mmCIF file of N, CA and C in Angstrom:
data_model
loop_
_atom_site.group_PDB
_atom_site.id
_atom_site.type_symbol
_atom_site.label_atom_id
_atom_site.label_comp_id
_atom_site.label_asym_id
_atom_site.label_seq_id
_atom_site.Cartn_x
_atom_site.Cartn_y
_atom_site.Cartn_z
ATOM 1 N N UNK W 16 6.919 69.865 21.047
ATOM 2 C CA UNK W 16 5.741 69.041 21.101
ATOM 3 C C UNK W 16 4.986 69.327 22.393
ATOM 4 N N UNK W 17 3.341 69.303 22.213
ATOM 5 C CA UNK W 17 3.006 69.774 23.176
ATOM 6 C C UNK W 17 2.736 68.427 24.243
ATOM 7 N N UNK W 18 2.207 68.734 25.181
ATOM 8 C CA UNK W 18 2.132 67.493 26.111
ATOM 9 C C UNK W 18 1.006 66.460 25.833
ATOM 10 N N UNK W 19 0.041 67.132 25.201
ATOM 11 C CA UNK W 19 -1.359 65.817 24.406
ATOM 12 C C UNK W 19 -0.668 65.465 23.347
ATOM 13 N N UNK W 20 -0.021 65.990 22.630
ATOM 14 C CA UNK W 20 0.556 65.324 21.418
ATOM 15 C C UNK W 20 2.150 64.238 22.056
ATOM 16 N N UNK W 21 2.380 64.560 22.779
ATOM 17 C CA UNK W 21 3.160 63.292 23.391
ATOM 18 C C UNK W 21 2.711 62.161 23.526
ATOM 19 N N UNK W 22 2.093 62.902 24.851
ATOM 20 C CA UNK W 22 0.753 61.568 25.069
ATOM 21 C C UNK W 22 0.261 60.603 24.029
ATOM 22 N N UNK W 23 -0.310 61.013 23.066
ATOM 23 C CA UNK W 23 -0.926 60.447 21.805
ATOM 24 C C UNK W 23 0.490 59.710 21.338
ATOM 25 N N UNK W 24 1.409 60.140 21.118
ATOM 26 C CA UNK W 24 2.427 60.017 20.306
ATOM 27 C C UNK W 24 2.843 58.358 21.405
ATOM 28 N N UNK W 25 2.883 58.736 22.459
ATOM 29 C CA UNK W 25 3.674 57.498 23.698
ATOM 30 C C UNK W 25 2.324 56.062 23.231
ATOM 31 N N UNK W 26 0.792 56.988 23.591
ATOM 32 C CA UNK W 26 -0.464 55.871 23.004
ATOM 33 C C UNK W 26 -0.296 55.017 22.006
ATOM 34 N N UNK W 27 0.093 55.967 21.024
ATOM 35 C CA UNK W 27 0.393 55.205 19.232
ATOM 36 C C UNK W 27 1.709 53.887 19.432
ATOM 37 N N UNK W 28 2.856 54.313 20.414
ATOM 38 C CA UNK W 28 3.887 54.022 20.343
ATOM 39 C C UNK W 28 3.509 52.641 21.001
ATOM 40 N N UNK W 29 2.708 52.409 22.080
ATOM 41 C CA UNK W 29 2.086 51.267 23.245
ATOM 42 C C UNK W 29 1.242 50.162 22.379
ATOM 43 N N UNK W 30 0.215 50.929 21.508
ATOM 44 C CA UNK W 30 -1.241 49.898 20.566
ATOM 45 C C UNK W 30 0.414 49.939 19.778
ATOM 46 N N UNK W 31 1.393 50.447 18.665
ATOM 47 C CA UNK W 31 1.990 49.636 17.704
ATOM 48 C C UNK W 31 2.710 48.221 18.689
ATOM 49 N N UNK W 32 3.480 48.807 19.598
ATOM 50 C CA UNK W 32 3.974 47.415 20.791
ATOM 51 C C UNK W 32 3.366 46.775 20.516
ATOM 52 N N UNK W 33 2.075 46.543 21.304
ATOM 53 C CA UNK W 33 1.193 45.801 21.548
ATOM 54 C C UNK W 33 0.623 44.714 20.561
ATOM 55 N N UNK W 34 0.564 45.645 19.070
ATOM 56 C CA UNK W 34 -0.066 44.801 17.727
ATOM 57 C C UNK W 34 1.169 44.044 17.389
ATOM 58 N N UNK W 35 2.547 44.638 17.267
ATOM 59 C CA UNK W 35 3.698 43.784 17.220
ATOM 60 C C UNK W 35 3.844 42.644 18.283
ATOM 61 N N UNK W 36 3.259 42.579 19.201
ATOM 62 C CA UNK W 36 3.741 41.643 19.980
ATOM 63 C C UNK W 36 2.746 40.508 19.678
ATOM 64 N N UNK W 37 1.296 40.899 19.736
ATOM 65 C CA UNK W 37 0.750 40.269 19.023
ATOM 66 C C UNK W 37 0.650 39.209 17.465
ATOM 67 N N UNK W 38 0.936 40.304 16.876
ATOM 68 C CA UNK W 38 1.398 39.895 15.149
ATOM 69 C C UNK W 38 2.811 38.485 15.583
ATOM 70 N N UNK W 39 3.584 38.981 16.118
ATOM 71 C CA UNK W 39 4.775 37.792 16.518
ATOM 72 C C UNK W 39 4.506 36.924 17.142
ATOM 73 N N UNK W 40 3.344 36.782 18.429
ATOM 74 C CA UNK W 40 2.601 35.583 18.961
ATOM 75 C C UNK W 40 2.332 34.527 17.588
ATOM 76 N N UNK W 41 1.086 35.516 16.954
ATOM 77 C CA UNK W 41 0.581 34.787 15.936
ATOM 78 C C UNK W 41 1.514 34.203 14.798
ATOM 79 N N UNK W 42 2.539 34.669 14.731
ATOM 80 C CA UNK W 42 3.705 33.973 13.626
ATOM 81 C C UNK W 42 4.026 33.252 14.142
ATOM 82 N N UNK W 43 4.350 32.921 15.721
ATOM 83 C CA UNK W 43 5.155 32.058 16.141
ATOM 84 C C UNK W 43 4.080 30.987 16.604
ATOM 85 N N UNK W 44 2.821 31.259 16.405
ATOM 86 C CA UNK W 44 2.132 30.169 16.790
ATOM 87 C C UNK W 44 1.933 29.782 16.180
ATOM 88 N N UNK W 45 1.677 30.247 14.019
ATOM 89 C CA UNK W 45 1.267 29.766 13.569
ATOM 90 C C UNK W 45 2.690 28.743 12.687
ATOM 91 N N UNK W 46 3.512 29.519 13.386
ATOM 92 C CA UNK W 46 5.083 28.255 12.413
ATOM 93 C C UNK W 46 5.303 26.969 13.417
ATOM 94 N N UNK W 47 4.186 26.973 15.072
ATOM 95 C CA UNK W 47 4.491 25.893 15.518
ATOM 96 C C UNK W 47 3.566 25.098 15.098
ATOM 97 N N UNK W 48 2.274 25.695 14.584
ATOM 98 C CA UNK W 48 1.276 24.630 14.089
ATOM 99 C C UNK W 48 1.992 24.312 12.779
ATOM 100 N N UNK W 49 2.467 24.903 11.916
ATOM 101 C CA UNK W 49 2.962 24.373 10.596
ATOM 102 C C UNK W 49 4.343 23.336 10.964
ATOM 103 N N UNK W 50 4.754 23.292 11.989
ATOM 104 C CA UNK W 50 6.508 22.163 11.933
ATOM 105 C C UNK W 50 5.477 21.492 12.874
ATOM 106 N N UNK W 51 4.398 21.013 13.698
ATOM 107 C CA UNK W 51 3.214 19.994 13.928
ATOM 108 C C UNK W 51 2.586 19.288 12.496
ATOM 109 N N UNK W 52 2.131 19.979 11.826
ATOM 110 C CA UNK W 52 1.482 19.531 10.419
ATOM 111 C C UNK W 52 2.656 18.934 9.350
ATOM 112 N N UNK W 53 3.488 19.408 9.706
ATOM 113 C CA UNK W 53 5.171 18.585 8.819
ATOM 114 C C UNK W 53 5.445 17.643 9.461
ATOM 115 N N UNK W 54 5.588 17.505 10.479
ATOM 116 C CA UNK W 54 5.638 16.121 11.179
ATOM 117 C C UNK W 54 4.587 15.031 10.928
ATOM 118 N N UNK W 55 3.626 15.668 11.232
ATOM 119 C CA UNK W 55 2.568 14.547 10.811
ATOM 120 C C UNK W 55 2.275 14.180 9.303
ATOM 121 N N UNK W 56 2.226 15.127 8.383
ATOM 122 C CA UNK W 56 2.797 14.651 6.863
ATOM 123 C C UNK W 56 4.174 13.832 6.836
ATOM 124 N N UNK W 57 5.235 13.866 7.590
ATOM 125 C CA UNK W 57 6.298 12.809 7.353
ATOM 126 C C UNK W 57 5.997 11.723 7.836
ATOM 127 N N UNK W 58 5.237 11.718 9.061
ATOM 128 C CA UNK W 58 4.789 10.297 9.593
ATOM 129 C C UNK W 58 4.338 9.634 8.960
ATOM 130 N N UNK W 59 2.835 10.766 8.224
ATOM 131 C CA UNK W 59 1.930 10.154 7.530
ATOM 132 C C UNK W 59 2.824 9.095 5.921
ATOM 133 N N UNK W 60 3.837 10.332 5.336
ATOM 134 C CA UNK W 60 4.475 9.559 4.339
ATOM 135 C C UNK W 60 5.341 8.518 4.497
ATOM 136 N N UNK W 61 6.161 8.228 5.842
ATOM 137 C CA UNK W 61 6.886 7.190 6.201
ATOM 138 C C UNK W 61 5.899 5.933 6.088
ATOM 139 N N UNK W 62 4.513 6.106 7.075
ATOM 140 C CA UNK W 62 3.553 5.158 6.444
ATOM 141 C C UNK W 62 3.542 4.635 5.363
ATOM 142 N N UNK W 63 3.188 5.400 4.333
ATOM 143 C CA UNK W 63 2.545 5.221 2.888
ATOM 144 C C UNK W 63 3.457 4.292 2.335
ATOM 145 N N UNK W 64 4.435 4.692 2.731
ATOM 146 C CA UNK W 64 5.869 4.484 2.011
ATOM 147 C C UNK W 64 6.054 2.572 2.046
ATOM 148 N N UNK W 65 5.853 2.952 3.621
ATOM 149 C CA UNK W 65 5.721 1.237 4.226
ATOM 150 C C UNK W 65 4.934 0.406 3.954
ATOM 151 N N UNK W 66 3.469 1.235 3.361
ATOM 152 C CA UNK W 66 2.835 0.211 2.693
ATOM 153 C C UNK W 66 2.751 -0.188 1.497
ATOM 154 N N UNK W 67 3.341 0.822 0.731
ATOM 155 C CA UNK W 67 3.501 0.329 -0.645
ATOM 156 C C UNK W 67 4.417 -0.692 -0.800
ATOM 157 N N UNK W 68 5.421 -0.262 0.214
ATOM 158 C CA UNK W 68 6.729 -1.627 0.327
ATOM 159 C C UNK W 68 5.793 -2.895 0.113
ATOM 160 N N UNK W 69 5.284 -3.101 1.839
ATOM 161 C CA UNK W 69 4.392 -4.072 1.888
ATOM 162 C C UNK W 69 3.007 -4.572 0.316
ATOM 163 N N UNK W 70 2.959 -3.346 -0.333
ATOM 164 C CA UNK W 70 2.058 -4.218 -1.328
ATOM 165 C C UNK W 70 2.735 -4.903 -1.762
ATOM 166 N N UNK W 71 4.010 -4.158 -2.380
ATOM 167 C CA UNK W 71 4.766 -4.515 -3.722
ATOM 168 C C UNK W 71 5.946 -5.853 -2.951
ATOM 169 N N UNK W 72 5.769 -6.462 -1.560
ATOM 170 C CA UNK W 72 6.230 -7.498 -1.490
ATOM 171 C C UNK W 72 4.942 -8.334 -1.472
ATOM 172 N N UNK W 73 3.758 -8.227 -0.851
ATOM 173 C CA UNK W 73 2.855 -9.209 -1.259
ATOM 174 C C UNK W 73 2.631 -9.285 -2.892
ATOM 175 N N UNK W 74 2.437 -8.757 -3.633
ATOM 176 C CA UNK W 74 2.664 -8.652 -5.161
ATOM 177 C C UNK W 74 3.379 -9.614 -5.720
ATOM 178 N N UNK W 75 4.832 -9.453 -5.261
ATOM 179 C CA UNK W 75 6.025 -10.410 -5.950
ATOM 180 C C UNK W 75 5.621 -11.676 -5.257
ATOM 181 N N UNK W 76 4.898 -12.036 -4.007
ATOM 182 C CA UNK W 76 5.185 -13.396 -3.327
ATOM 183 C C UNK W 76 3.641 -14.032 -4.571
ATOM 184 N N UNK W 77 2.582 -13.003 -4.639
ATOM 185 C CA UNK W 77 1.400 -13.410 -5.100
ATOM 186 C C UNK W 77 1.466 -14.119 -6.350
ATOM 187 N N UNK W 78 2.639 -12.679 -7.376
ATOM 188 C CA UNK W 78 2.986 -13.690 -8.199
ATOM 189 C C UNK W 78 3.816 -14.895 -8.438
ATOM 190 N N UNK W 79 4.623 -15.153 -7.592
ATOM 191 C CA UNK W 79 5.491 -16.151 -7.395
ATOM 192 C C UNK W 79 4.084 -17.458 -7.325
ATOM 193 N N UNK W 80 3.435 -17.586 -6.337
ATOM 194 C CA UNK W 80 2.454 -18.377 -6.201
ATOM 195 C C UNK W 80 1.994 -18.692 -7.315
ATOM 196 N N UNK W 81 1.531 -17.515 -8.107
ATOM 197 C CA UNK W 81 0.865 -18.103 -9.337
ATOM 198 C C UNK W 81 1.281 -18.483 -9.987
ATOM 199 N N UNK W 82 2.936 -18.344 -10.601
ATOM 200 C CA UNK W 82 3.589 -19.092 -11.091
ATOM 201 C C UNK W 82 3.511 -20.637 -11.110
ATOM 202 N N UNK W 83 3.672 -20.882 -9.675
ATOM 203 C CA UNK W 83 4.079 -21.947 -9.030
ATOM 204 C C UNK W 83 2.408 -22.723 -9.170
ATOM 205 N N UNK W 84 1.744 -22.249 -9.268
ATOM 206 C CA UNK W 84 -0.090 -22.967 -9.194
ATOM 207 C C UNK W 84 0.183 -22.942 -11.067
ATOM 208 N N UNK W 85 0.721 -22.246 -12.073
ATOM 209 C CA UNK W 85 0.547 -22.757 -13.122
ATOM 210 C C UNK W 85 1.035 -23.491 -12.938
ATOM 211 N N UNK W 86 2.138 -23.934 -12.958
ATOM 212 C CA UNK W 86 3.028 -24.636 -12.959
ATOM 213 C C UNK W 86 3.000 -26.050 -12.571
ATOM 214 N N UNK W 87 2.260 -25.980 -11.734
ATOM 215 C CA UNK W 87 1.377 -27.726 -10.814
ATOM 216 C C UNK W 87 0.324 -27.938 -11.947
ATOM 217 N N UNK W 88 -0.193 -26.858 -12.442
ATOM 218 C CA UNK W 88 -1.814 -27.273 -12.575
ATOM 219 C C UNK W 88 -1.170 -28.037 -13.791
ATOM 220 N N UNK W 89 -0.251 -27.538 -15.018
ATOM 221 C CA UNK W 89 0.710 -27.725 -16.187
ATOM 222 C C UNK W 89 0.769 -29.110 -15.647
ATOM 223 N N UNK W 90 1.590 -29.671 -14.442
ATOM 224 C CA UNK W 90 2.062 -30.566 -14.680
ATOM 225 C C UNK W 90 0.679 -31.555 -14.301
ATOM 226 N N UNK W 91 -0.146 -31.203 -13.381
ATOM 227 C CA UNK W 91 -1.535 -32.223 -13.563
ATOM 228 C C UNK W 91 -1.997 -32.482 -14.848
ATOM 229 N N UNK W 92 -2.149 -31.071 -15.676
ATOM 230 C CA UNK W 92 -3.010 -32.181 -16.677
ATOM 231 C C UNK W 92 -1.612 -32.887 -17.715
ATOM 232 N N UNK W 93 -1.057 -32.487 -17.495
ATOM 233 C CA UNK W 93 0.225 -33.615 -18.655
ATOM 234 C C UNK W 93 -0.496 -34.732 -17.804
ATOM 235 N N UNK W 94 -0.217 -35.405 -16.227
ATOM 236 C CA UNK W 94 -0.537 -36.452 -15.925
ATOM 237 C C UNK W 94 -1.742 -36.915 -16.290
ATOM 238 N N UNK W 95 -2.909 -36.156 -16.180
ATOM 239 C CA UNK W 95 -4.269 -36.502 -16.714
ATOM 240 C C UNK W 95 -4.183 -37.045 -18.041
ATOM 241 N N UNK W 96 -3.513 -36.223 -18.679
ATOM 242 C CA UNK W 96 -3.659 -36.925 -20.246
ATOM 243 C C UNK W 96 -2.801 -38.036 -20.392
ATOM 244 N N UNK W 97 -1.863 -38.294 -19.752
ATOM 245 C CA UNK W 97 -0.915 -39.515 -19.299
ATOM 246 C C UNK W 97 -2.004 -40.554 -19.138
ATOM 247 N N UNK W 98 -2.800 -40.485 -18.249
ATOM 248 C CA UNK W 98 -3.496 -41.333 -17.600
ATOM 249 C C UNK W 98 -4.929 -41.563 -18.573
ATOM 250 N N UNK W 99 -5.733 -40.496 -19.490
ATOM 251 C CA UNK W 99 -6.532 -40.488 -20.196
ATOM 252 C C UNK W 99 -5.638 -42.091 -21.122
ATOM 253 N N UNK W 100 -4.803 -42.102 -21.913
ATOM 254 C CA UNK W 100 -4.197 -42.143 -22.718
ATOM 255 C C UNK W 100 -3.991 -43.463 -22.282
ATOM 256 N N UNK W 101 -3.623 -43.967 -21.203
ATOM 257 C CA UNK W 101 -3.802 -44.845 -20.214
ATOM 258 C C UNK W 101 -4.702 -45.812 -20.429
ATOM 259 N N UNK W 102 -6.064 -45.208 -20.139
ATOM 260 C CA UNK W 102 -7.348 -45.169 -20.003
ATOM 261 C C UNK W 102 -7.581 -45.752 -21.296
ATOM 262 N N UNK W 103 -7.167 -45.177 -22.339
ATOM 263 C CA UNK W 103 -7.918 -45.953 -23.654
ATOM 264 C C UNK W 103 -6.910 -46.638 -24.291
ATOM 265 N N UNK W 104 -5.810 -46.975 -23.601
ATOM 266 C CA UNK W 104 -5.301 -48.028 -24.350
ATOM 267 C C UNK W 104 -5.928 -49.288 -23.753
ATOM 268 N N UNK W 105 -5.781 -49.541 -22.236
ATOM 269 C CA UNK W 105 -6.333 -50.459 -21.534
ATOM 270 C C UNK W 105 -7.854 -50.837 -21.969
ATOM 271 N N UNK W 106 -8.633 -49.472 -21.996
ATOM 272 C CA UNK W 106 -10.335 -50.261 -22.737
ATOM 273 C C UNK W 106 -9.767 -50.598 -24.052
ATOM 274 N N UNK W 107 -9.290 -50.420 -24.969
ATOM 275 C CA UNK W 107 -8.610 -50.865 -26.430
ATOM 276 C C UNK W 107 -8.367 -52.273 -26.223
ATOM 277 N N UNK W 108 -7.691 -51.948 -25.243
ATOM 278 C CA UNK W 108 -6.978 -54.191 -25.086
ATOM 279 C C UNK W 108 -7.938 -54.874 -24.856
ATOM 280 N N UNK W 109 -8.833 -54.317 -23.847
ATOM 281 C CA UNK W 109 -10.161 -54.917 -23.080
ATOM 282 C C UNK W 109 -10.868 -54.752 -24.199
ATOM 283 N N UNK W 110 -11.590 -54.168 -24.837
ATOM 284 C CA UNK W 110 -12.234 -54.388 -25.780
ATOM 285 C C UNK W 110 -12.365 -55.233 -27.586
ATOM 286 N N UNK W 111 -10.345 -55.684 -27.573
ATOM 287 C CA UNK W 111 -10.209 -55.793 -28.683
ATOM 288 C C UNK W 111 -9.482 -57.402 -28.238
ATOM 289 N N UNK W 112 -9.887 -57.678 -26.836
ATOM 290 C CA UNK W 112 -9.126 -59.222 -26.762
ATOM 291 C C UNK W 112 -10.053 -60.234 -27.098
ATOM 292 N N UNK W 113 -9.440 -61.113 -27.068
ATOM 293 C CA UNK W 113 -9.797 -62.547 -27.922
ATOM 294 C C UNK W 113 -10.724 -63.147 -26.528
ATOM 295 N N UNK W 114 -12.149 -63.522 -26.960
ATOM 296 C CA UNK W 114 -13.205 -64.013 -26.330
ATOM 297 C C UNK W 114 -12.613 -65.568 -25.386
ATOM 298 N N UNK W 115 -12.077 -65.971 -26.526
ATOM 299 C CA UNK W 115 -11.643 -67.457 -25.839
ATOM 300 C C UNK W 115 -10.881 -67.165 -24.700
ATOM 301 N N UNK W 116 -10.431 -66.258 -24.414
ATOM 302 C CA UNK W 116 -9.637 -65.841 -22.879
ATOM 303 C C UNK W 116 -9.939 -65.739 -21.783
ATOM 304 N N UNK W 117 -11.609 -65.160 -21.960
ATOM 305 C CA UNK W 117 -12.407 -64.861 -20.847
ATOM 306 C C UNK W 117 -12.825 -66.854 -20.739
ATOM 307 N N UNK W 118 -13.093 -67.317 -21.556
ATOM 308 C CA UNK W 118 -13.254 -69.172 -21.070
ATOM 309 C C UNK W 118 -12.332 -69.739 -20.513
ATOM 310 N N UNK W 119 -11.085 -69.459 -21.088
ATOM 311 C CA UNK W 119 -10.280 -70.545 -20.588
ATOM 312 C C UNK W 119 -9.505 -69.942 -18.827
ATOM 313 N N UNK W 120 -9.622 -68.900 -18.621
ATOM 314 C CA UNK W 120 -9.521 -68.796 -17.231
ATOM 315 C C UNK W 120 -10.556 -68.939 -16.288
#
């Protein structure tokens, strides 16, 4: 081999170094941005996770409530109609008593 073709040959041998060392920067920079972006997707899903918890316990308490509000409202109107029922027996008496009652007291 002559001595320019060394030369060239040592050149070629320095730019491949060089692009390899490069090329491996860039892998290794780009697998630290990717285990950064995995982390923050697990964070992000540990979140999610926590809030769905959190819906799906406000959910069960929401419906529990509503249960519990039928359940009152059920027993109000039974009393209402208790008390309707009430209501027109008492005007019934009042309306169907004997006149001489209201005199003699």
């Amino acid at each position: 081999m002559s001595q320019e073709s060394q030369e060239n040959w040592r050149d070629r041998m320095e730019r491949l170094e060089a692009n390899l060392d490069q090329f491996i920067d860039f892998v290794s920079q780009n697998q630290r941005n990717q285990a950064v972006q995995l982390q923050i997707h697990q964070e992000l899903l540990a979140s999610h996770q926590e809030q769905i918890n959190e819906i799906r316990e406000l959910s069960r308490r929401l419906a529990e409530t509503q249960i519990a509000t039928f359940a009152r409202i059920d027993e109000m109107q039974a009393e209402i109609r208790g008390r309707q029922i009430e209501t027109q027996r008492m005007l019934a008496l009042y309306l169907n008593r004997d006149p001489d009652e209201d005199t003699q007291n």
